[in-house]
Coordinates of N, CA and C in Angstrom, one line a residue:
X26 N 90.3 -14.3 52.0 CA 89.6 -13.8 50.9 C 89.2 -13.5 50.7
X27 N 88.4 -13.7 50.3 CA 87.2 -13.2 49.5 C 87.6 -13.6 47.9
X28 N 87.0 -14.2 46.8 CA 87.4 -13.1 45.7 C 86.8 -13.3 44.8
X29 N 85.9 -12.6 44.3 CA 85.0 -12.5 43.8 C 85.4 -12.5 41.9
X30 N 83.9 -12.9 40.8 CA 84.5 -13.5 39.3 C 83.8 -13.2 38.7
X31 N 84.2 -11.7 38.8 CA 83.5 -9.9 37.5 C 82.7 -10.5 36.0
X32 N 83.6 -12.1 35.7 CA 82.3 -12.5 34.6 C 81.4 -13.3 34.9
X33 N 80.3 -12.7 36.5 CA 79.1 -13.7 37.0 C 78.3 -12.4 37.2
X34 N 78.9 -11.8 37.1 CA 78.1 -10.6 36.8 C 77.4 -9.9 36.2
X35 N 76.0 -9.7 36.4 CA 74.7 -9.5 35.3 C 75.6 -7.8 35.3
X36 N 76.3 -7.7 33.6 CA 75.3 -6.1 33.3 C 74.5 -5.2 32.8
X37 N 74.1 -4.1 33.2 CA 73.2 -3.5 32.5 C 72.0 -3.8 31.5
X38 N 71.3 -4.7 30.9 CA 70.6 -4.2 29.6 C 71.3 -3.3 28.9
X39 N 70.7 -3.8 27.4 CA 70.9 -2.6 26.6 C 69.6 -1.7 27.2
X40 N 68.0 -2.0 26.8 CA 67.3 -1.6 26.7 C 67.3 -1.2 28.3
X41 N 67.8 -1.0 29.6 CA 67.6 -0.7 30.8 C 67.9 0.2 30.8
X42 N 69.3 0.1 30.4 CA 70.5 2.0 29.6 C 70.6 2.5 29.2
X43 N 69.1 2.6 28.3 CA 68.8 3.2 27.0 C 67.1 3.8 28.1
X44 N 66.6 2.9 28.6 CA 65.3 4.3 29.1 C 66.8 4.7 30.9
X45 N 67.2 4.8 31.2 CA 67.5 5.0 32.3 C 68.4 6.9 31.5
X46 N 68.8 6.2 30.8 CA 69.3 7.6 29.2 C 68.9 8.7 29.5
X47 N 67.4 7.8 29.4 CA 66.3 9.0 28.1 C 66.1 8.7 29.2
X48 N 65.2 9.1 30.4 CA 64.8 9.2 31.4 C 65.8 10.9 32.2
X49 N 67.0 10.1 31.7 CA 67.9 11.7 32.3 C 67.8 13.1 31.9
X50 N 67.5 12.6 30.4 CA 67.6 13.3 28.7 C 66.7 13.7 29.3
X51 N 65.3 13.6 29.6 CA 64.1 13.9 29.9 C 64.2 15.5 31.3
X52 N 64.0 14.8 31.9 CA 64.0 15.4 33.3 C 65.0 17.2 32.8
X53 N 66.5 16.5 32.8 CA 67.1 17.7 32.2 C 66.8 18.8 31.2
X54 N 65.5 17.8 30.8 CA 65.2 19.3 29.3 C 66.2 19.3 28.1
X55 N 67.3 18.2 28.1 CA 68.8 18.0 27.9 C 67.9 18.3 25.9
X56 N 67.3 17.6 25.8 CA 66.6 17.4 24.1 C 66.2 18.6 23.3
X57 N 65.3 19.0 24.3 CA 65.0 20.9 23.6 C 66.3 21.4 23.1
X58 N 66.5 21.4 24.3 CA 67.6 22.2 24.9 C 68.6 22.1 22.7
X59 N 69.3 21.5 23.3 CA 70.2 20.9 22.0 C 69.7 21.2 21.0
X60 N 68.0 20.3 20.7 CA 67.4 20.2 19.0 C 67.6 21.6 18.7
X61 N 67.0 22.5 19.4 CA 67.2 24.2 19.2 C 68.2 24.4 18.8
X62 N 69.2 24.2 19.5 CA 70.9 24.7 18.8 C 71.4 24.0 18.0
X63 N 70.2 23.2 17.5 CA 70.9 22.4 16.7 C 70.3 23.2 15.4
X64 N 69.0 23.5 15.4 CA 68.4 24.3 14.4 C 69.2 25.4 14.7
X65 N 69.0 26.2 14.9 CA 69.8 28.0 15.1 C 71.6 27.3 14.6
X66 N 71.9 26.8 15.1 CA 73.3 26.8 14.5 C 72.8 26.3 12.6
X67 N 72.7 25.9 11.9 CA 73.2 25.7 10.6 C 72.1 26.6 9.8
X68 N 70.4 27.1 10.7 CA 69.8 27.9 9.9 C 70.6 29.8 10.2
X69 N 71.1 30.2 11.5 CA 72.1 31.3 11.6 C 73.4 30.8 10.8
X70 N 74.3 30.3 11.1 CA 75.7 29.7 11.0 C 76.1 30.7 10.7
X71 N 76.3 30.7 12.8 CA 77.1 31.8 13.4 C 78.6 31.7 12.6
X72 N 79.0 32.9 12.9 CA 80.9 33.3 12.6 C 81.3 32.1 13.2
X73 N 81.3 32.2 14.1 CA 81.9 30.9 15.3 C 80.8 30.3 16.0
X74 N 80.9 29.4 15.4 CA 80.2 28.5 15.9 C 81.1 28.5 17.6
X75 N 81.8 27.2 17.8 CA 81.6 26.9 18.8 C 82.2 28.4 20.0
X76 N 81.8 29.5 19.6 CA 81.5 30.8 20.3 C 80.2 30.6 21.0
X77 N 79.0 30.4 19.7 CA 77.4 30.1 20.0 C 77.2 29.8 20.1
X78 N 77.3 28.3 20.0 CA 77.4 26.4 21.8 C 77.1 27.7 23.0
X79 N 78.9 27.5 23.5 CA 78.8 27.9 24.4 C 77.4 29.2 25.2
X80 N 77.5 30.3 24.2 CA 76.3 31.2 24.7 C 75.1 30.7 24.9
X81 N 74.8 30.7 23.9 CA 73.2 29.5 24.3 C 73.2 29.0 24.6
X82 N 73.2 27.6 25.6 CA 74.2 27.2 26.8 C 74.1 28.5 28.1
X83 N 75.0 29.5 28.2 CA 75.0 30.4 29.0 C 74.1 31.0 29.6
X84 N 73.9 31.7 27.9 CA 72.3 33.0 28.0 C 71.9 32.6 27.4
X85 N 71.2 32.0 26.6 CA 69.9 31.6 26.0 C 70.2 31.7 24.7
X86 N 69.3 31.7 24.0 CA 69.4 31.9 22.5 C 69.4 33.5 21.7
X87 N 68.8 34.0 22.8 CA 68.6 35.7 22.5 C 69.5 36.1 22.7
X88 N 70.6 35.8 23.3 CA 72.0 36.2 23.7 C 72.7 36.0 23.0
X89 N 72.9 34.5 22.4 CA 74.4 34.5 21.9 C 73.9 34.4 20.3
X90 N 73.7 35.5 19.9 CA 73.1 35.6 17.8 C 74.0 36.5 17.9
X91 N 75.3 36.2 16.8 CA 76.0 36.7 16.8 C 75.8 38.3 15.3
X92 N 77.0 39.0 15.7 CA 76.6 39.9 15.0 C 77.2 39.2 13.3
X93 N 77.0 39.5 11.7 CA 76.7 38.8 10.9 C 78.5 39.5 10.5
X94 N 79.2 40.8 11.2 CA 80.1 41.4 10.4 C 80.9 41.1 11.1
X95 N 80.7 40.8 12.6 CA 81.6 41.5 13.0 C 81.9 39.4 13.7
X96 N 81.1 38.8 13.9 CA 80.2 37.7 15.4 C 80.2 38.0 16.3
X97 N 80.3 40.1 17.3 CA 79.9 40.0 18.2 C 78.3 39.3 18.9
X98 N 78.4 37.7 19.8 CA 77.3 37.7 20.2 C 77.0 39.2 20.9
X99 N 75.2 39.0 21.2 CA 74.3 40.1 21.5 C 75.1 40.4 22.8
X100 N 75.4 39.6 23.9 CA 75.8 39.4 25.3 C 76.9 40.4 24.9
X101 N 78.0 40.4 24.7 CA 79.1 41.3 24.6 C 78.5 42.2 24.0
X102 N 77.5 42.5 23.1 CA 78.0 43.6 22.1 C 76.6 44.9 23.7
X103 N 76.0 44.3 24.3 CA 75.3 45.1 25.3 C 76.8 45.5 26.6
X104 N 77.1 44.5 27.1 CA 78.1 45.0 27.2 C 79.6 46.0 27.2
X105 N 79.4 46.1 26.0 CA 80.7 47.1 24.9 C 79.6 48.4 25.4
X106 N 78.0 48.2 25.2 CA 77.4 49.0 24.8 C 77.8 49.7 25.8
X107 N 77.9 49.4 27.1 CA 77.1 50.3 28.4 C 78.9 50.8 28.6
X108 N 79.9 50.1 28.1 CA 81.3 50.9 28.6 C 81.4 52.1 27.3
X109 N 80.7 52.1 26.2 CA 80.7 52.9 25.4 C 79.7 53.9 25.8
X110 N 78.7 54.3 26.5 CA 78.0 54.6 26.5 C 78.1 56.1 28.3
X111 N 79.5 54.7 28.3 CA 80.1 56.0 29.1 C 81.0 56.7 29.1
X112 N 82.1 56.0 28.8 CA 82.4 56.5 27.8 C 82.7 58.0 26.6
X113 N 81.0 57.3 25.9 CA 80.8 58.8 25.2 C 79.5 60.0 26.1
X114 N 80.7 60.1 26.9 CA 79.5 61.5 27.7 C 79.1 62.3 27.1
X115 N 79.5 62.4 26.3 CA 79.2 64.0 25.0 C 77.6 64.3 24.1
X116 N 77.3 61.9 24.9 CA 76.7 62.0 23.2 C 77.2 61.8 21.8
X117 N 77.9 62.3 21.8 CA 78.5 62.2 19.9 C 78.6 61.2 18.7
X118 N 77.9 60.4 20.2 CA 78.3 59.2 19.0 C 79.7 58.1 19.2
X119 N 81.0 58.6 19.5 CA 82.5 58.0 19.1 C 83.1 58.3 20.4
X120 N 83.9 57.3 20.1 CA 84.4 57.1 21.4 C 86.3 57.1 21.2
X121 N 87.3 57.0 21.6 CA 88.9 57.4 21.0 C 88.8 56.0 21.4
X122 N 89.6 55.4 20.7 CA 90.5 54.5 20.9 C 91.0 54.2 22.6
X123 N 92.3 55.5 22.7 CA 93.1 55.6 23.4 C 92.1 55.4 25.0
X124 N 90.1 56.4 25.4 CA 89.4 56.3 26.0 C 89.5 55.2 26.2
X125 N 89.3 54.1 25.6 CA 88.3 53.2 25.4 C 89.7 52.0 26.1
X126 N 91.2 51.9 25.1 CA 91.7 51.6 26.3 C 92.2 52.1 27.2
X127 N 92.3 53.2 28.3 CA 92.5 53.2 29.3 C 90.9 52.6 30.1
X128 N 90.1 53.4 30.4 CA 89.3 52.2 30.5 C 88.8 51.0 31.1
X129 N 89.2 49.6 29.8 CA 89.8 48.0 29.6 C 90.7 48.9 30.5
X130 N 91.6 48.5 31.0 CA 92.7 48.7 31.5 C 92.6 48.3 33.2
X131 N 91.8 50.3 33.6 CA 91.8 50.4 34.8 C 90.2 49.6 35.0
X132 N 89.2 49.1 34.5 CA 88.1 49.0 35.7 C 87.6 47.4 34.9
X133 N 88.9 46.6 34.8 CA 89.0 45.2 34.9 C 89.1 44.5 33.8
X134 N 89.7 44.8 33.2 CA 90.6 44.3 32.0 C 92.3 43.6 31.5
X135 N 92.7 44.0 32.5 CA 94.2 44.6 32.2 C 95.4 43.2 32.1
X136 N 94.0 41.9 31.3 CA 95.4 41.4 30.6 C 94.9 41.1 29.6
X137 N 93.8 42.1 28.6 CA 94.1 42.5 27.5 C 95.2 42.7 26.7
X138 N 95.5 43.0 25.9 CA 96.3 42.6 25.0 C 96.6 44.5 23.7
X139 N 97.3 44.6 23.7 CA 97.1 44.8 22.9 C 96.1 44.9 21.2
X140 N 96.3 44.5 20.9 CA 96.0 44.0 20.1 C 94.6 42.7 20.0
X141 N 94.9 42.4 21.0 CA 92.5 42.4 21.7 C 92.0 43.4 22.5
X142 N 92.8 44.3 23.0 CA 91.6 45.7 22.7 C 92.0 46.2 21.5
X143 N 92.8 46.1 20.3 CA 92.1 46.7 19.0 C 91.7 45.2 18.0
X144 N 91.7 45.1 18.7 CA 90.0 44.2 17.6 C 88.8 44.0 18.4
X145 N 88.9 44.1 19.5 CA 87.4 44.3 19.9 C 87.1 45.8 20.1
X146 N 87.4 47.1 20.0 CA 87.5 47.9 19.2 C 87.1 48.3 17.9
X147 N 88.1 47.6 17.2 CA 87.9 47.3 15.1 C 86.5 46.9 15.1
X148 N 85.7 46.0 15.8 CA 84.2 45.3 15.8 C 83.2 45.8 16.6
X149 N 83.9 46.9 17.4 CA 82.2 47.3 18.3 C 81.8 48.4 17.5
X150 N 80.5 48.3 16.7 CA 80.2 49.0 15.6 C 78.7 49.3 16.5
X151 N 78.5 51.1 17.3 CA 77.9 50.7 17.6 C 76.3 51.3 17.2
X152 N 75.0 51.3 17.0 CA 74.3 50.6 15.8 C 73.2 52.5 16.3

């Protein structure tokens, strides 16, 4: 059996590691994305910075912007507007909590608690 002396292995020099890291970051365009993210965080100061970062990476800067009063991101507001428009068939500009709750439970969010539904309903304000 051959024994290897790990101490004789040469690790990559720091300069080589930095070059490899820099090439990866450039190829993946990580630096511009995170530069914009950090700039937006300190400029916009979103109510929920963690959710903002997730939305920024997943959906882009435009859809990550949060409402100043509710903290609701634009992409979620868009989804809620779609639900609102379905429920507001009379185009009165308002819906009841009961209709909202029934719709949400029937079409895809049975795991939401009454507290969650109440919070969503309260936060959501059509423009």
